[in-house]
């Protein structure tokens, strides 16, 4: 949903408040309400879709996990053709094959110069020096047949035009005012605005070509080989995560997971594995902690899968078959909860269940495993891992009737178990720095899991040279 009136009023008091969408950069020192900053792509999309929100431009990380960055770019360009878009990159020494540094890609997508993490704060500080405007709602886009009317104020931060700009004359004809690629157009446009001009016009066909280029770029993410580029690998991994999120969001009952759905999941998980396998892109240490921190933005099952995938790598779950066993088990470990008539969003919610609802909750590992075996013909290794994913060595997990606490469960079940515990731990402490996970989280679960599994988590979180 768009911002409410009170929130919008605060933000629109500043002409040129930028939308900063990145889950790896923060601006704690930024002046309140100076810019719209979020680590959630979904929140960024809400701001983009608010037609009255006045923004200077978009600073966009290409590897956001919870929303497709090409969708954000597409929607922003569609609704705000005159506002600049910069991609955020990690630093000045980013992989030279990073798409944000490819001049041809930038031209096709209509992107301004990329901004590195080192330059983010100075860049935003410069934008904040622009004179404040009154809290007047942004004017809307106009439909003039072959032309699209864009509010003049949208070009205030534009460094160079990506479209020809036209004036609409009194007789209804359109006269070209500025050519595409002209730099610093605001110097001239401001004079027209001061005389009362509200809109300038771009040719609709040119805008559609730009939007098509963005859609083609999105389609190319999965088809392009990432073997030589860790940056492309990061984007492809994020793309797979987002596609999985969209896929899982379609589920409402356990019957929704049929063979077609199951196989589509395997395809996306295989794509994720291929992206992880790129030399130089395997998440370790700081990067793994960042990925685990990002998992807080995702739904429970996808978050559990993400953490399990990171832990599984040092435990040699790297071959396609055993990685897919781990991934499918982690993704569908709670599938039977779809049929539970209750919102089980955390451990406290589960503890408040009573009667038959509580019984069905306690049965969900067994019912999930049974469905995977009987309906989806899942591998027995996957079925067994799902069956025992609540088992804990200290007896703190869900009871399993007729099974001794000393029963030896497979490593796969323990990986899912520690991943699920990690996800719930992060959910209870939303401001926790993932850097502290080795010291904050692991000591709390040392009695629940085998030494091997704990070592696997340490190996994922702590770089060997640390």
Short mmCIF file of C-alpha atoms in Angstrom, two decimals:
data_model
loop_
_atom_site.label_atom_id
_atom_site.label_comp_id
_atom_site.label_asym_id
_atom_site.label_seq_id
_atom_site.Cartn_x
_atom_site.Cartn_y
_atom_site.Cartn_z
CA UNK A 1 0.00 0.00 0.00
CA UNK A 2 1.15 3.61 -0.55
CA UNK A 3 2.27 5.72 2.36
CA UNK A 4 -0.48 7.12 4.54
CA UNK A 5 -1.21 10.86 4.42
CA UNK A 6 0.81 11.71 7.53
CA UNK A 7 3.84 9.73 6.42
CA UNK A 8 3.63 11.11 2.90
CA UNK A 9 3.43 14.67 4.22
CA UNK A 10 6.68 14.21 6.13
CA UNK A 11 8.56 12.85 3.14
CA UNK A 12 7.17 15.24 0.57
CA UNK A 13 8.28 18.30 2.52
CA UNK A 14 11.59 17.68 0.79
CA UNK A 15 11.84 17.94 -2.93
CA UNK A 16 14.24 15.25 -4.01
CA UNK A 17 13.94 12.61 -1.27
CA UNK A 18 15.63 9.61 -2.88
CA UNK A 19 14.40 6.04 -2.59
CA UNK A 20 17.37 3.93 -1.46
CA UNK A 21 16.62 0.21 -1.83
CA UNK A 22 19.48 -1.89 -0.54
CA UNK A 23 19.75 -4.65 2.04
CA UNK A 24 23.52 -4.28 2.34
CA UNK A 25 23.85 -0.52 2.93
CA UNK A 26 22.61 1.54 5.84
CA UNK A 27 22.61 5.24 6.58
CA UNK A 28 22.13 5.50 10.31
CA UNK A 29 23.58 8.98 10.26
CA UNK A 30 21.24 10.21 7.54
CA UNK A 31 18.98 13.08 8.54
CA UNK A 32 15.48 11.81 9.41
CA UNK A 33 12.99 12.03 6.53
CA UNK A 34 15.75 13.25 4.18
CA UNK A 35 15.58 10.06 2.15
CA UNK A 36 13.42 6.95 1.91
CA UNK A 37 15.73 4.11 2.89
CA UNK A 38 14.80 0.44 3.10
CA UNK A 39 16.35 -2.99 2.95
CA UNK A 40 13.07 -4.40 1.65
CA UNK A 41 12.35 -4.42 -2.05
CA UNK A 42 8.67 -4.82 -1.25
CA UNK A 43 8.68 -1.58 0.73
CA UNK A 44 10.54 0.17 -2.10
CA UNK A 45 7.87 -1.01 -4.53
CA UNK A 46 5.15 0.50 -2.33
CA UNK A 47 6.90 3.87 -2.46
CA UNK A 48 7.45 3.64 -6.22
CA UNK A 49 3.77 2.88 -6.82
CA UNK A 50 2.60 5.88 -4.77
CA UNK A 51 1.80 8.36 -7.57
CA UNK A 52 1.82 11.41 -5.27
CA UNK A 53 5.16 10.71 -3.61
CA UNK A 54 7.76 13.23 -4.75
CA UNK A 55 11.21 11.64 -5.05
CA UNK A 56 14.48 12.72 -6.58
CA UNK A 57 15.46 9.33 -7.92
CA UNK A 58 16.10 5.69 -7.17
CA UNK A 59 19.27 4.11 -5.76
CA UNK A 60 18.83 0.39 -6.30
CA UNK A 61 20.88 -2.64 -5.30
CA UNK A 62 20.84 -5.18 -8.16
CA UNK A 63 20.75 -8.16 -5.78
CA UNK A 64 17.81 -7.44 -3.49
CA UNK A 65 16.39 -10.76 -2.34
CA UNK A 66 12.76 -10.12 -1.58
CA UNK A 67 11.77 -8.28 -4.77
CA UNK A 68 12.94 -8.44 -8.36
CA UNK A 69 15.18 -5.42 -8.91
CA UNK A 70 14.31 -5.38 -12.62
CA UNK A 71 10.62 -5.14 -11.63
CA UNK A 72 11.45 -2.18 -9.38
CA UNK A 73 13.38 -0.56 -12.21
CA UNK A 74 10.56 -1.25 -14.68
CA UNK A 75 7.87 0.23 -12.43
CA UNK A 76 9.97 3.26 -11.54
CA UNK A 77 10.77 4.01 -15.18
CA UNK A 78 7.14 3.49 -16.19
CA UNK A 79 5.76 5.86 -13.56
CA UNK A 80 8.68 8.33 -13.38
CA UNK A 81 10.39 8.46 -16.80
CA UNK A 82 12.28 11.63 -15.91
CA UNK A 83 13.77 10.63 -12.56
CA UNK A 84 17.30 9.18 -12.47
CA UNK A 85 18.14 5.63 -11.44
CA UNK A 86 21.56 4.58 -10.11
CA UNK A 87 22.56 1.03 -9.28
CA UNK A 88 24.32 0.59 -5.95
CA UNK A 89 27.48 -1.50 -6.03
CA UNK A 90 29.61 -2.77 -3.18
CA UNK A 91 32.76 -0.70 -3.73
CA UNK A 92 35.02 0.81 -6.37
CA UNK A 93 36.75 -2.52 -6.93
CA UNK A 94 33.62 -4.46 -7.79
CA UNK A 95 34.01 -7.19 -10.40
CA UNK A 96 34.60 -5.33 -13.72
CA UNK A 97 31.99 -7.55 -15.37
CA UNK A 98 29.32 -6.36 -12.96
CA UNK A 99 26.30 -5.31 -15.06
CA UNK A 100 26.20 -1.95 -13.29
CA UNK A 101 29.62 -1.18 -14.78
CA UNK A 102 28.76 -2.25 -18.33
CA UNK A 103 28.22 0.95 -20.31
CA UNK A 104 26.08 -0.80 -22.94
CA UNK A 105 23.78 -2.22 -20.30
CA UNK A 106 23.43 1.18 -18.65
CA UNK A 107 22.52 2.83 -21.93
CA UNK A 108 19.87 0.19 -22.73
CA UNK A 109 18.35 0.38 -19.27
CA UNK A 110 18.58 4.16 -18.99
CA UNK A 111 20.78 4.10 -15.88
CA UNK A 112 22.94 6.89 -14.57
CA UNK A 113 26.48 6.31 -13.29
CA UNK A 114 26.60 3.58 -10.60
CA UNK A 115 27.17 4.67 -7.02
CA UNK A 116 29.57 2.69 -4.83
CA UNK A 117 29.01 2.02 -1.14
CA UNK A 118 31.91 4.33 -0.30
CA UNK A 119 30.22 7.23 -2.09
CA UNK A 120 26.63 6.61 -0.97
CA UNK A 121 26.61 8.92 2.03
CA UNK A 122 28.34 11.86 0.28
CA UNK A 123 25.99 11.44 -2.68
CA UNK A 124 22.89 11.62 -0.48
CA UNK A 125 24.37 14.51 1.49
CA UNK A 126 24.70 16.48 -1.75
CA UNK A 127 21.10 15.73 -2.68
CA UNK A 128 19.94 16.93 0.75
CA UNK A 129 21.38 20.39 0.13
CA UNK A 130 18.81 21.07 -2.58
CA UNK A 131 16.32 23.73 -1.58
CA UNK A 132 13.27 22.37 0.19
CA UNK A 133 9.92 22.57 -1.51
CA UNK A 134 6.47 22.84 0.00
CA UNK A 135 4.52 19.66 0.64
CA UNK A 136 2.60 19.82 -2.64
CA UNK A 137 1.64 16.37 -3.97
CA UNK A 138 3.44 15.28 -7.11
CA UNK A 139 1.54 15.89 -10.32
CA UNK A 140 0.43 12.80 -12.21
CA UNK A 141 1.55 11.31 -15.52
CA UNK A 142 -0.55 12.50 -18.49
CA UNK A 143 -1.75 10.31 -21.35
CA UNK A 144 -1.65 12.12 -24.69
CA UNK A 145 -1.90 9.27 -27.16
CA UNK A 146 1.53 8.97 -28.75
CA UNK A 147 3.07 11.06 -25.95
CA UNK A 148 3.42 10.67 -22.19
CA UNK A 149 3.32 13.80 -20.05
CA UNK A 150 5.92 13.82 -17.27
CA UNK A 151 5.91 16.37 -14.41
CA UNK A 152 8.71 18.88 -14.97
CA UNK A 153 9.78 18.53 -11.34
CA UNK A 154 10.74 14.88 -11.97
CA UNK A 155 13.80 16.08 -13.90
CA UNK A 156 15.29 18.14 -11.06
CA UNK A 157 18.00 15.56 -10.31
CA UNK A 158 18.44 14.28 -13.86
CA UNK A 159 22.08 14.36 -14.96
CA UNK A 160 21.41 13.45 -18.59
CA UNK A 161 18.22 12.78 -20.53
CA UNK A 162 17.43 9.32 -21.83
CA UNK A 163 14.49 10.56 -23.95
CA UNK A 164 13.82 13.53 -26.22
CA UNK A 165 11.59 16.04 -24.42
CA UNK A 166 8.73 17.87 -26.10
CA UNK A 167 6.46 20.82 -25.36
CA UNK A 168 2.74 20.66 -26.03
CA UNK A 169 1.73 23.74 -27.97
CA UNK A 170 -1.61 25.53 -27.66
CA UNK A 171 -2.90 23.98 -30.90
CA UNK A 172 -2.19 20.46 -29.67
CA UNK A 173 1.03 19.95 -31.62
CA UNK A 174 4.26 18.83 -29.94
CA UNK A 175 7.56 20.66 -30.36
CA UNK A 176 10.86 19.04 -29.46
CA UNK A 177 12.49 20.98 -26.64
CA UNK A 178 15.59 18.95 -25.66
CA UNK A 179 17.39 16.02 -27.22
CA UNK A 180 18.12 12.71 -25.54
CA UNK A 181 21.51 12.50 -23.78
CA UNK A 182 21.59 16.25 -23.16
CA UNK A 183 23.31 16.87 -19.83
CA UNK A 184 22.01 18.96 -16.93
CA UNK A 185 18.56 19.54 -18.47
CA UNK A 186 17.24 21.09 -15.27
CA UNK A 187 19.02 24.37 -16.00
CA UNK A 188 16.63 24.95 -18.90
CA UNK A 189 13.59 23.13 -17.54
CA UNK A 190 13.57 25.17 -14.35
CA UNK A 191 12.98 28.33 -16.38
CA UNK A 192 9.91 26.77 -17.98
CA UNK A 193 8.65 25.55 -14.63
CA UNK A 194 8.99 29.06 -13.17
CA UNK A 195 6.79 30.31 -16.03
CA UNK A 196 4.05 27.84 -15.06
CA UNK A 197 4.86 24.80 -17.23
CA UNK A 198 3.79 21.63 -15.39
CA UNK A 199 4.58 18.82 -17.84
CA UNK A 200 6.96 17.96 -20.64
CA UNK A 201 6.39 15.03 -22.98
CA UNK A 202 8.28 11.93 -24.10
CA UNK A 203 7.35 9.77 -27.07
CA UNK A 204 5.46 6.74 -25.79
CA UNK A 205 7.21 4.44 -28.26
CA UNK A 206 10.63 5.47 -26.89
CA UNK A 207 9.47 4.80 -23.33
CA UNK A 208 8.12 1.38 -24.34
CA UNK A 209 11.47 0.50 -25.94
CA UNK A 210 13.19 1.28 -22.66
CA UNK A 211 10.69 -0.82 -20.70
CA UNK A 212 11.19 -3.70 -23.15
CA UNK A 213 14.95 -3.50 -22.65
CA UNK A 214 14.42 -3.86 -18.90
CA UNK A 215 12.19 -6.91 -19.39
CA UNK A 216 14.74 -8.51 -21.73
CA UNK A 217 17.48 -7.87 -19.19
CA UNK A 218 15.44 -9.71 -16.57
CA UNK A 219 14.98 -12.66 -18.92
CA UNK A 220 18.72 -12.73 -19.56
CA UNK A 221 19.58 -13.13 -15.86
CA UNK A 222 18.92 -16.86 -15.87
CA UNK A 223 20.24 -17.52 -19.38
CA UNK A 224 23.58 -15.73 -19.09
CA UNK A 225 26.56 -17.79 -17.98
CA UNK A 226 27.89 -16.59 -14.64
CA UNK A 227 31.03 -18.73 -14.65
CA UNK A 228 33.35 -15.76 -15.08
CA UNK A 229 31.57 -13.26 -12.88
CA UNK A 230 30.85 -13.44 -9.16
CA UNK A 231 28.67 -10.33 -9.55
CA UNK A 232 26.41 -12.05 -12.07
CA UNK A 233 26.35 -15.07 -9.80
CA UNK A 234 25.08 -12.93 -6.91
CA UNK A 235 22.30 -11.52 -9.08
CA UNK A 236 21.34 -14.98 -10.34
CA UNK A 237 21.20 -16.34 -6.78
CA UNK A 238 18.97 -13.43 -5.75
CA UNK A 239 16.80 -14.02 -8.82
CA UNK A 240 16.32 -17.67 -7.85
CA UNK A 241 15.42 -16.69 -4.27
CA UNK A 242 12.82 -14.20 -5.51
CA UNK A 243 11.32 -16.71 -7.94
CA UNK A 244 11.08 -19.26 -5.13
CA UNK A 245 9.37 -16.65 -2.96
CA UNK A 246 6.79 -15.93 -5.68
CA UNK A 247 6.23 -19.66 -6.19
CA UNK A 248 5.75 -20.41 -2.49
CA UNK A 249 3.40 -17.44 -2.08
CA UNK A 250 0.94 -19.26 -4.36
CA UNK A 251 0.42 -22.03 -1.82
CA UNK A 252 -2.79 -22.07 0.21
CA UNK A 253 -3.32 -25.80 0.82
CA UNK A 254 -1.08 -28.82 0.78
CA UNK A 255 -2.83 -30.05 -2.39
CA UNK A 256 -1.43 -27.05 -4.26
CA UNK A 257 1.94 -28.79 -4.25
CA UNK A 258 1.62 -31.20 -7.15
CA UNK A 259 4.27 -32.76 -9.37
CA UNK A 260 4.46 -29.66 -11.58
CA UNK A 261 4.97 -27.38 -8.59
CA UNK A 262 7.54 -29.78 -7.09
CA UNK A 263 9.56 -29.94 -10.33
CA UNK A 264 9.49 -26.16 -10.77
CA UNK A 265 10.95 -25.84 -7.29
CA UNK A 266 13.75 -28.23 -8.24
CA UNK A 267 14.56 -26.13 -11.31
CA UNK A 268 14.87 -22.95 -9.26
CA UNK A 269 16.92 -24.69 -6.57
CA UNK A 270 19.25 -26.08 -9.23
CA UNK A 271 19.66 -22.54 -10.57
CA UNK A 272 20.49 -21.32 -7.08
CA UNK A 273 23.07 -24.10 -6.69
CA UNK A 274 24.68 -23.20 -10.03
CA UNK A 275 25.01 -19.60 -8.91
CA UNK A 276 26.61 -20.67 -5.63
CA UNK A 277 29.07 -22.89 -7.45
CA UNK A 278 30.74 -19.98 -9.27
CA UNK A 279 34.35 -19.60 -8.20
CA UNK A 280 34.79 -16.59 -5.95
CA UNK A 281 31.09 -16.33 -5.11
CA UNK A 282 30.71 -19.05 -2.47
CA UNK A 283 29.32 -17.24 0.60
CA UNK A 284 31.73 -17.54 3.50
CA UNK A 285 32.23 -15.50 6.62
CA UNK A 286 30.98 -11.95 6.19
CA UNK A 287 29.07 -12.71 3.01
CA UNK A 288 27.34 -15.71 4.57
CA UNK A 289 26.32 -13.63 7.58
CA UNK A 290 24.94 -10.99 5.22
CA UNK A 291 22.92 -13.63 3.36
CA UNK A 292 21.56 -15.02 6.62
CA UNK A 293 20.63 -11.49 7.67
CA UNK A 294 18.81 -11.04 4.36
CA UNK A 295 16.81 -14.18 5.02
CA UNK A 296 14.83 -12.20 7.62
CA UNK A 297 13.06 -10.50 4.71
CA UNK A 298 11.76 -13.84 3.40
CA UNK A 299 9.04 -16.24 4.44
CA UNK A 300 9.94 -18.91 6.98
CA UNK A 301 10.45 -21.85 4.61
CA UNK A 302 12.61 -19.89 2.18
CA UNK A 303 14.61 -18.40 5.03
CA UNK A 304 15.19 -21.90 6.42
CA UNK A 305 16.29 -23.13 3.00
CA UNK A 306 18.71 -20.21 2.59
CA UNK A 307 20.41 -20.83 5.92
CA UNK A 308 20.48 -24.60 5.28
CA UNK A 309 22.12 -24.07 1.89
CA UNK A 310 24.89 -22.02 3.49
CA UNK A 311 25.48 -24.55 6.26
CA UNK A 312 25.34 -27.45 3.82
CA UNK A 313 28.25 -26.27 1.71
CA UNK A 314 31.02 -26.85 4.29
CA UNK A 315 29.32 -30.18 5.11
CA UNK A 316 29.81 -31.23 1.47
CA UNK A 317 26.21 -30.96 0.31
CA UNK A 318 27.52 -29.66 -2.99
CA UNK A 319 26.79 -32.36 -5.59
CA UNK A 320 23.55 -31.66 -7.42
CA UNK A 321 21.73 -34.68 -6.02
CA UNK A 322 22.58 -34.18 -2.35
CA UNK A 323 22.18 -30.39 -2.57
CA UNK A 324 18.68 -30.85 -4.01
CA UNK A 325 17.84 -33.33 -1.26
CA UNK A 326 18.83 -30.73 1.34
CA UNK A 327 17.13 -27.87 -0.49
CA UNK A 328 13.82 -29.64 -1.12
CA UNK A 329 13.67 -30.92 2.46
CA UNK A 330 14.34 -27.44 3.86
CA UNK A 331 11.88 -25.75 1.51
CA UNK A 332 9.00 -28.15 2.25
CA UNK A 333 9.70 -29.16 5.84
CA UNK A 334 6.53 -27.42 7.10
CA UNK A 335 4.27 -28.17 4.15
CA UNK A 336 1.55 -29.76 6.34
CA UNK A 337 1.10 -26.47 8.21
CA UNK A 338 -0.73 -25.21 5.11
CA UNK A 339 -3.72 -27.21 6.27
CA UNK A 340 -3.59 -25.93 9.84
CA UNK A 341 -6.39 -23.51 10.62
CA UNK A 342 -4.13 -21.20 12.64
CA UNK A 343 -1.41 -18.63 12.08
CA UNK A 344 1.82 -20.24 13.30
CA UNK A 345 4.20 -17.34 12.85
CA UNK A 346 6.46 -18.02 15.83
CA UNK A 347 7.09 -20.39 18.75
CA UNK A 348 4.87 -18.40 21.11
CA UNK A 349 1.94 -18.71 18.72
CA UNK A 350 2.48 -22.47 18.56
CA UNK A 351 2.64 -22.76 22.35
CA UNK A 352 -0.81 -21.16 22.67
CA UNK A 353 -2.52 -23.79 20.53
CA UNK A 354 -4.97 -26.13 22.23
CA UNK A 355 -7.05 -29.20 21.49
CA UNK A 356 -7.13 -30.72 18.03
CA UNK A 357 -5.30 -27.75 16.52
CA UNK A 358 -2.34 -28.41 18.79
CA UNK A 359 -2.44 -32.10 17.94
CA UNK A 360 -2.31 -31.35 14.23
CA UNK A 361 0.56 -28.95 14.81
CA UNK A 362 2.54 -31.60 16.65
CA UNK A 363 1.80 -34.03 13.83
CA UNK A 364 2.97 -31.72 11.04
CA UNK A 365 6.45 -33.27 10.57
CA UNK A 366 4.91 -36.71 10.09
CA UNK A 367 2.10 -35.42 7.86
CA UNK A 368 4.56 -33.40 5.77
CA UNK A 369 6.79 -36.45 5.35
CA UNK A 370 3.84 -38.66 4.43
CA UNK A 371 2.65 -36.22 1.76
CA UNK A 372 6.13 -35.93 0.26
CA UNK A 373 6.44 -39.72 0.09
CA UNK A 374 2.97 -40.70 -1.09
CA UNK A 375 1.99 -37.82 -3.38
CA UNK A 376 5.26 -36.32 -4.60
CA UNK A 377 7.37 -39.48 -4.60
CA UNK A 378 10.19 -37.66 -2.82
CA UNK A 379 13.46 -39.41 -2.18
CA UNK A 380 13.47 -41.33 1.13
CA UNK A 381 16.37 -39.18 2.34
CA UNK A 382 14.17 -36.08 1.97
CA UNK A 383 11.20 -37.77 3.63
CA UNK A 384 13.29 -38.87 6.61
CA UNK A 385 14.82 -35.40 7.04
CA UNK A 386 11.38 -33.75 7.07
CA UNK A 387 10.06 -36.37 9.51
CA UNK A 388 12.80 -35.64 12.07
CA UNK A 389 13.39 -31.90 11.53
CA UNK A 390 12.04 -31.04 15.01
CA UNK A 391 14.18 -33.64 16.77
CA UNK A 392 16.80 -32.20 19.13
CA UNK A 393 19.54 -34.08 20.96
CA UNK A 394 18.65 -32.53 24.30
CA UNK A 395 14.97 -33.41 23.98
CA UNK A 396 13.85 -29.80 23.52
CA UNK A 397 12.16 -30.39 20.18
CA UNK A 398 8.70 -31.67 19.37
CA UNK A 399 8.01 -35.11 20.85
CA UNK A 400 8.01 -38.09 18.48
CA UNK A 401 5.71 -40.79 19.80
CA UNK A 402 7.35 -44.21 19.97
CA UNK A 403 10.82 -42.92 19.00
CA UNK A 404 13.52 -42.80 21.71
CA UNK A 405 15.21 -39.45 22.27
CA UNK A 406 18.53 -41.15 21.59
CA UNK A 407 17.46 -42.08 18.08
CA UNK A 408 20.15 -41.16 15.57
CA UNK A 409 18.69 -38.79 12.99
CA UNK A 410 20.30 -38.00 9.64
CA UNK A 411 22.57 -34.97 9.20
CA UNK A 412 20.03 -33.54 6.80
CA UNK A 413 17.37 -33.33 9.52
CA UNK A 414 19.80 -31.63 11.88
CA UNK A 415 20.77 -29.09 9.22
CA UNK A 416 17.10 -28.20 8.76
CA UNK A 417 16.65 -28.11 12.53
CA UNK A 418 19.54 -25.73 13.24
CA UNK A 419 18.54 -23.58 10.24
CA UNK A 420 14.98 -23.30 11.52
CA UNK A 421 16.25 -22.42 15.00
CA UNK A 422 18.50 -19.75 13.49
CA UNK A 423 15.62 -18.24 11.50
CA UNK A 424 13.41 -18.10 14.60
CA UNK A 425 16.28 -16.61 16.62
CA UNK A 426 16.70 -13.85 14.04
CA UNK A 427 12.94 -13.22 13.95
CA UNK A 428 12.90 -12.68 17.72
CA UNK A 429 15.76 -10.20 17.44
CA UNK A 430 15.13 -8.20 14.24
CA UNK A 431 17.90 -5.67 14.96
CA UNK A 432 20.58 -8.28 15.65
CA UNK A 433 23.76 -7.83 13.63
CA UNK A 434 24.41 -11.14 11.81
CA UNK A 435 28.11 -10.58 12.57
CA UNK A 436 27.38 -11.64 16.14
CA UNK A 437 25.67 -14.93 15.24
CA UNK A 438 28.70 -17.14 16.06
CA UNK A 439 28.80 -15.78 19.61
CA UNK A 440 25.10 -15.01 20.15
CA UNK A 441 23.33 -17.97 18.53
CA UNK A 442 25.62 -21.00 18.47
CA UNK A 443 26.11 -21.19 22.28
CA UNK A 444 22.33 -21.36 22.70
CA UNK A 445 22.02 -24.50 20.55
CA UNK A 446 25.21 -26.39 21.40
CA UNK A 447 23.33 -29.09 23.31
CA UNK A 448 20.69 -29.54 20.61
CA UNK A 449 22.84 -30.58 17.67
CA UNK A 450 25.82 -32.77 16.86
CA UNK A 451 29.35 -31.38 16.88
CA UNK A 452 29.51 -31.93 13.13
CA UNK A 453 26.45 -29.76 12.45
CA UNK A 454 27.67 -27.02 14.79
CA UNK A 455 31.06 -27.05 13.06
CA UNK A 456 29.28 -26.71 9.72
CA UNK A 457 27.49 -23.59 10.90
CA UNK A 458 30.70 -22.12 12.29
CA UNK A 459 32.45 -22.83 9.00
CA UNK A 460 29.71 -21.00 7.10
CA UNK A 461 29.76 -17.99 9.42
CA UNK A 462 33.46 -17.61 10.17
CA UNK A 463 35.98 -17.16 7.39
CA UNK A 464 38.98 -19.51 7.68
CA UNK A 465 41.37 -16.54 7.84
CA UNK A 466 39.45 -14.87 10.67
#
